[in-house]
Amino acid sequence: PGLSASFAPSFRSGTALSAVLQQAGVNERDPAALAELDELALPLIRRSIVGEIADFPTDPLDWPKTLSAIDPAAQWAEALEGIGSLGAARLARLERVAGKAARVMVSGGWAAGRAARKVKEQMSSTVLFPETAEAGARGAALIAGVAAGTFANIGAVPAPTYSYGDSK
């Protein structure tokens, strides 16, 4: 009671981010390479040039081609900011129906890294990041535990832990 939730995955966004990484020559399965690109992109967040490009495509799948002329860190920063804008638009639609969000929880593979978190933190004054790597899988497993009788009810499920971000 009193809570609203929206699960808003964007497979087009994830596909676009993967394409930007590939174009930048970064293996998305290499944590060290991702962390290095993320740190290079971090100071570029909130310095977007996308708004200056009049014909910037609205479809994330078209972003890699449009961003190809700038360096990899700038490509990554622009792509993260574009995805952040899409997320903020989704949140605004939800808030029109459910009221102002007291907090926003962001999870998933594309919510990792300081640059991505800095973008996500712009969505709300209170943005939470689950400390588990795969929050959706954790939740599904715990609910299965309720169904299997491991937990008496949803109230008996161990509460998740969160961090509040460190990029502000």
PDB file of C-alpha atoms in Angstrom:
ATOM      1  CA  PRO A   1       0.000   0.000   0.000  1.00  0.00           C
ATOM      2  CA  GLY A   2       1.176   3.484  -0.855  1.00  0.00           C
ATOM      3  CA  LEU A   3       3.903   2.266  -3.198  1.00  0.00           C
ATOM      4  CA  SER A   4       4.132   2.311  -6.984  1.00  0.00           C
ATOM      5  CA  ALA A   5       6.603   0.400  -9.073  1.00  0.00           C
ATOM      6  CA  SER A   6       7.466   0.432 -12.705  1.00  0.00           C
ATOM      7  CA  PHE A   7       9.694  -2.097 -14.354  1.00  0.00           C
ATOM      8  CA  ALA A   8      10.936  -0.250 -17.406  1.00  0.00           C
ATOM      9  CA  PRO A   9      13.560  -2.243 -19.248  1.00  0.00           C
ATOM     10  CA  SER A  10      14.671  -0.894 -22.564  1.00  0.00           C
ATOM     11  CA  PHE A  11      16.169  -3.536 -24.750  1.00  0.00           C
ATOM     12  CA  ARG A  12      16.745  -0.990 -27.503  1.00  0.00           C
ATOM     13  CA  SER A  13      18.739   1.113 -25.054  1.00  0.00           C
ATOM     14  CA  GLY A  14      20.872  -1.853 -23.973  1.00  0.00           C
ATOM     15  CA  THR A  15      21.448  -2.821 -27.588  1.00  0.00           C
ATOM     16  CA  ALA A  16      22.444   0.763 -28.394  1.00  0.00           C
ATOM     17  CA  LEU A  17      24.906   0.886 -25.481  1.00  0.00           C
ATOM     18  CA  SER A  18      26.420  -2.411 -26.614  1.00  0.00           C
ATOM     19  CA  ALA A  19      26.818  -1.003 -30.121  1.00  0.00           C
ATOM     20  CA  VAL A  20      28.480   2.164 -28.807  1.00  0.00           C
ATOM     21  CA  LEU A  21      30.935   0.046 -26.809  1.00  0.00           C
ATOM     22  CA  GLN A  22      31.688  -2.116 -29.834  1.00  0.00           C
ATOM     23  CA  GLN A  23      32.249   0.987 -31.969  1.00  0.00           C
ATOM     24  CA  ALA A  24      34.550   2.361 -29.256  1.00  0.00           C
ATOM     25  CA  GLY A  25      36.535  -0.888 -29.306  1.00  0.00           C
ATOM     26  CA  VAL A  26      35.554  -1.855 -25.744  1.00  0.00           C
ATOM     27  CA  ASN A  27      34.537  -5.407 -24.885  1.00  0.00           C
ATOM     28  CA  GLU A  28      31.432  -5.082 -22.710  1.00  0.00           C
ATOM     29  CA  ARG A  29      32.391  -8.303 -20.903  1.00  0.00           C
ATOM     30  CA  ASP A  30      35.744  -6.849 -19.815  1.00  0.00           C
ATOM     31  CA  PRO A  31      35.150  -5.114 -16.455  1.00  0.00           C
ATOM     32  CA  ALA A  32      38.541  -3.374 -16.499  1.00  0.00           C
ATOM     33  CA  ALA A  33      37.995  -1.923 -19.980  1.00  0.00           C
ATOM     34  CA  LEU A  34      34.484  -0.788 -19.046  1.00  0.00           C
ATOM     35  CA  ALA A  35      35.743   0.817 -15.838  1.00  0.00           C
ATOM     36  CA  GLU A  36      38.481   2.649 -17.749  1.00  0.00           C
ATOM     37  CA  LEU A  37      36.028   4.014 -20.333  1.00  0.00           C
ATOM     38  CA  ASP A  38      33.593   4.917 -17.573  1.00  0.00           C
ATOM     39  CA  GLU A  39      36.227   6.944 -15.712  1.00  0.00           C
ATOM     40  CA  LEU A  40      37.168   8.760 -18.929  1.00  0.00           C
ATOM     41  CA  ALA A  41      33.486   9.540 -19.571  1.00  0.00           C
ATOM     42  CA  LEU A  42      32.729  10.675 -16.019  1.00  0.00           C
ATOM     43  CA  PRO A  43      33.985  14.286 -16.389  1.00  0.00           C
ATOM     44  CA  LEU A  44      32.015  14.589 -19.657  1.00  0.00           C
ATOM     45  CA  ILE A  45      28.648  13.861 -18.058  1.00  0.00           C
ATOM     46  CA  ARG A  46      26.397  16.942 -17.979  1.00  0.00           C
ATOM     47  CA  ARG A  47      28.425  18.465 -20.794  1.00  0.00           C
ATOM     48  CA  SER A  48      26.309  16.893 -23.505  1.00  0.00           C
ATOM     49  CA  ILE A  49      26.664  17.959 -27.112  1.00  0.00           C
ATOM     50  CA  VAL A  50      23.639  15.927 -28.221  1.00  0.00           C
ATOM     51  CA  GLY A  51      21.307  18.843 -27.585  1.00  0.00           C
ATOM     52  CA  GLU A  52      23.365  20.883 -30.031  1.00  0.00           C
ATOM     53  CA  ILE A  53      22.847  18.379 -32.847  1.00  0.00           C
ATOM     54  CA  ALA A  54      19.527  19.351 -34.426  1.00  0.00           C
ATOM     55  CA  ASP A  55      19.022  16.049 -36.219  1.00  0.00           C
ATOM     56  CA  PHE A  56      20.095  13.724 -33.393  1.00  0.00           C
ATOM     57  CA  PRO A  57      18.048  10.539 -33.834  1.00  0.00           C
ATOM     58  CA  THR A  58      15.353   9.666 -31.311  1.00  0.00           C
ATOM     59  CA  ASP A  59      15.896   5.920 -31.758  1.00  0.00           C
ATOM     60  CA  PRO A  60      18.810   4.703 -29.584  1.00  0.00           C
ATOM     61  CA  LEU A  61      19.739   2.157 -32.261  1.00  0.00           C
ATOM     62  CA  ASP A  62      20.706   5.055 -34.531  1.00  0.00           C
ATOM     63  CA  TRP A  63      22.973   6.692 -31.954  1.00  0.00           C
ATOM     64  CA  PRO A  64      26.228   4.782 -32.662  1.00  0.00           C
ATOM     65  CA  LYS A  65      26.361   6.034 -36.255  1.00  0.00           C
ATOM     66  CA  THR A  66      25.616   9.602 -35.176  1.00  0.00           C
ATOM     67  CA  LEU A  67      28.249   9.507 -32.412  1.00  0.00           C
ATOM     68  CA  SER A  68      30.954   7.830 -34.501  1.00  0.00           C
ATOM     69  CA  ALA A  69      32.856  11.076 -35.183  1.00  0.00           C
ATOM     70  CA  ILE A  70      33.668  11.765 -31.516  1.00  0.00           C
ATOM     71  CA  ASP A  71      36.163   9.996 -29.257  1.00  0.00           C
ATOM     72  CA  PRO A  72      35.130   6.821 -27.361  1.00  0.00           C
ATOM     73  CA  ALA A  73      34.769   8.478 -23.936  1.00  0.00           C
ATOM     74  CA  ALA A  74      32.536  11.183 -25.387  1.00  0.00           C
ATOM     75  CA  GLN A  75      30.504   8.540 -27.262  1.00  0.00           C
ATOM     76  CA  TRP A  76      29.972   6.662 -24.003  1.00  0.00           C
ATOM     77  CA  ALA A  77      29.033   9.806 -22.075  1.00  0.00           C
ATOM     78  CA  GLU A  78      26.568  10.884 -24.782  1.00  0.00           C
ATOM     79  CA  ALA A  79      24.995   7.420 -24.964  1.00  0.00           C
ATOM     80  CA  LEU A  80      24.615   7.242 -21.177  1.00  0.00           C
ATOM     81  CA  GLU A  81      23.037  10.688 -21.118  1.00  0.00           C
ATOM     82  CA  GLY A  82      20.675   9.691 -23.915  1.00  0.00           C
ATOM     83  CA  ILE A  83      19.601   6.591 -21.995  1.00  0.00           C
ATOM     84  CA  GLY A  84      19.234   8.740 -18.869  1.00  0.00           C
ATOM     85  CA  SER A  85      16.925  11.090 -20.765  1.00  0.00           C
ATOM     86  CA  LEU A  86      14.768   8.162 -21.835  1.00  0.00           C
ATOM     87  CA  GLY A  87      14.601   6.954 -18.217  1.00  0.00           C
ATOM     88  CA  ALA A  88      13.691  10.416 -16.965  1.00  0.00           C
ATOM     89  CA  ALA A  89      10.890  10.597 -19.538  1.00  0.00           C
ATOM     90  CA  ARG A  90       9.545   7.220 -18.347  1.00  0.00           C
ATOM     91  CA  LEU A  91       9.684   8.400 -14.740  1.00  0.00           C
ATOM     92  CA  ALA A  92       7.817  11.599 -15.644  1.00  0.00           C
ATOM     93  CA  ARG A  93       5.047   9.549 -17.303  1.00  0.00           C
ATOM     94  CA  LEU A  94       4.766   7.330 -14.215  1.00  0.00           C
ATOM     95  CA  GLU A  95       4.684  10.346 -11.895  1.00  0.00           C
ATOM     96  CA  ARG A  96       1.811  11.894 -13.893  1.00  0.00           C
ATOM     97  CA  VAL A  97      -0.251   8.832 -12.964  1.00  0.00           C
ATOM     98  CA  ALA A  98       1.103   7.800  -9.550  1.00  0.00           C
ATOM     99  CA  GLY A  99       2.381  11.072  -8.087  1.00  0.00           C
ATOM    100  CA  LYS A 100       5.890  12.298  -7.308  1.00  0.00           C
ATOM    101  CA  ALA A 101       8.371   9.529  -6.546  1.00  0.00           C
ATOM    102  CA  ALA A 102       9.898   9.688  -3.070  1.00  0.00           C
ATOM    103  CA  ARG A 103      12.793   7.572  -4.290  1.00  0.00           C
ATOM    104  CA  VAL A 104      13.917   5.880  -7.475  1.00  0.00           C
ATOM    105  CA  MET A 105      15.655   2.508  -7.506  1.00  0.00           C
ATOM    106  CA  VAL A 106      17.900   1.865 -10.489  1.00  0.00           C
ATOM    107  CA  SER A 107      19.249  -1.597 -11.219  1.00  0.00           C
ATOM    108  CA  GLY A 108      20.547  -3.681 -14.064  1.00  0.00           C
ATOM    109  CA  GLY A 109      23.797  -4.061 -15.913  1.00  0.00           C
ATOM    110  CA  TRP A 110      23.709  -0.602 -17.456  1.00  0.00           C
ATOM    111  CA  ALA A 111      23.359   1.047 -14.043  1.00  0.00           C
ATOM    112  CA  ALA A 112      26.909   0.147 -13.082  1.00  0.00           C
ATOM    113  CA  GLY A 113      29.826   2.536 -13.241  1.00  0.00           C
ATOM    114  CA  ARG A 114      30.218   6.009 -11.830  1.00  0.00           C
ATOM    115  CA  ALA A 115      29.330   7.777 -15.093  1.00  0.00           C
ATOM    116  CA  ALA A 116      26.087   5.805 -15.493  1.00  0.00           C
ATOM    117  CA  ARG A 117      25.202   6.433 -11.857  1.00  0.00           C
ATOM    118  CA  LYS A 118      25.883  10.145 -12.199  1.00  0.00           C
ATOM    119  CA  VAL A 119      23.403  10.261 -15.076  1.00  0.00           C
ATOM    120  CA  LYS A 120      20.813   8.227 -13.148  1.00  0.00           C
ATOM    121  CA  GLU A 121      21.196  10.422 -10.048  1.00  0.00           C
ATOM    122  CA  GLN A 122      19.825  13.345 -12.060  1.00  0.00           C
ATOM    123  CA  MET A 123      16.416  11.606 -12.153  1.00  0.00           C
ATOM    124  CA  SER A 124      15.471  12.192  -8.511  1.00  0.00           C
ATOM    125  CA  SER A 125      16.762  13.627  -5.263  1.00  0.00           C
ATOM    126  CA  THR A 126      16.869  10.071  -3.868  1.00  0.00           C
ATOM    127  CA  VAL A 127      18.204   7.420  -6.230  1.00  0.00           C
ATOM    128  CA  LEU A 128      18.970   4.001  -4.770  1.00  0.00           C
ATOM    129  CA  PHE A 129      21.266   1.401  -6.288  1.00  0.00           C
ATOM    130  CA  PRO A 130      20.818  -2.185  -5.050  1.00  0.00           C
ATOM    131  CA  GLU A 131      24.126  -3.609  -3.891  1.00  0.00           C
ATOM    132  CA  THR A 132      23.371  -6.952  -5.529  1.00  0.00           C
ATOM    133  CA  ALA A 133      24.627  -7.344  -9.089  1.00  0.00           C
ATOM    134  CA  GLU A 134      21.320  -8.646 -10.448  1.00  0.00           C
ATOM    135  CA  ALA A 135      18.437  -7.236  -8.429  1.00  0.00           C
ATOM    136  CA  GLY A 136      15.759  -8.699 -10.692  1.00  0.00           C
ATOM    137  CA  ALA A 137      17.178 -12.219 -10.404  1.00  0.00           C
ATOM    138  CA  ARG A 138      17.482 -11.837  -6.637  1.00  0.00           C
ATOM    139  CA  GLY A 139      13.874 -10.738  -6.344  1.00  0.00           C
ATOM    140  CA  ALA A 140      12.637 -13.588  -8.518  1.00  0.00           C
ATOM    141  CA  ALA A 141      14.597 -16.124  -6.462  1.00  0.00           C
ATOM    142  CA  LEU A 142      13.256 -14.760  -3.177  1.00  0.00           C
ATOM    143  CA  ILE A 143       9.670 -14.800  -4.427  1.00  0.00           C
ATOM    144  CA  ALA A 144      10.232 -18.380  -5.574  1.00  0.00           C
ATOM    145  CA  GLY A 145      11.423 -19.046  -2.028  1.00  0.00           C
ATOM    146  CA  VAL A 146       8.059 -17.785  -0.735  1.00  0.00           C
ATOM    147  CA  ALA A 147       6.234 -20.062  -3.188  1.00  0.00           C
ATOM    148  CA  ALA A 148       8.406 -23.027  -2.167  1.00  0.00           C
ATOM    149  CA  GLY A 149       7.865 -22.397   1.539  1.00  0.00           C
ATOM    150  CA  THR A 150      11.428 -21.317   2.330  1.00  0.00           C
ATOM    151  CA  PHE A 151       9.971 -18.005   3.546  1.00  0.00           C
ATOM    152  CA  ALA A 152       6.591 -17.871   5.300  1.00  0.00           C
ATOM    153  CA  ASN A 153       5.487 -14.798   3.329  1.00  0.00           C
ATOM    154  CA  ILE A 154       6.869 -11.815   1.439  1.00  0.00           C
ATOM    155  CA  GLY A 155       7.444  -9.993   4.740  1.00  0.00           C
ATOM    156  CA  ALA A 156       9.900 -12.709   5.793  1.00  0.00           C
ATOM    157  CA  VAL A 157      12.151 -12.194   2.754  1.00  0.00           C
ATOM    158  CA  PRO A 158      15.531 -10.588   3.626  1.00  0.00           C
ATOM    159  CA  ALA A 159      15.532  -6.898   2.765  1.00  0.00           C
ATOM    160  CA  PRO A 160      17.916  -5.743   0.061  1.00  0.00           C
ATOM    161  CA  THR A 161      20.746  -3.351   0.804  1.00  0.00           C
ATOM    162  CA  TYR A 162      21.250  -0.159  -1.177  1.00  0.00           C
ATOM    163  CA  SER A 163      23.882   2.435  -1.817  1.00  0.00           C
ATOM    164  CA  TYR A 164      23.031   6.050  -2.492  1.00  0.00           C
ATOM    165  CA  GLY A 165      25.652   6.746  -5.114  1.00  0.00           C
ATOM    166  CA  ASP A 166      28.924   8.566  -4.786  1.00  0.00           C
ATOM    167  CA  SER A 167      29.065  10.819  -7.797  1.00  0.00           C
ATOM    168  CA  LYS A 168      27.297  13.889  -6.385  1.00  0.00           C
TER     169      LYS A 168
END
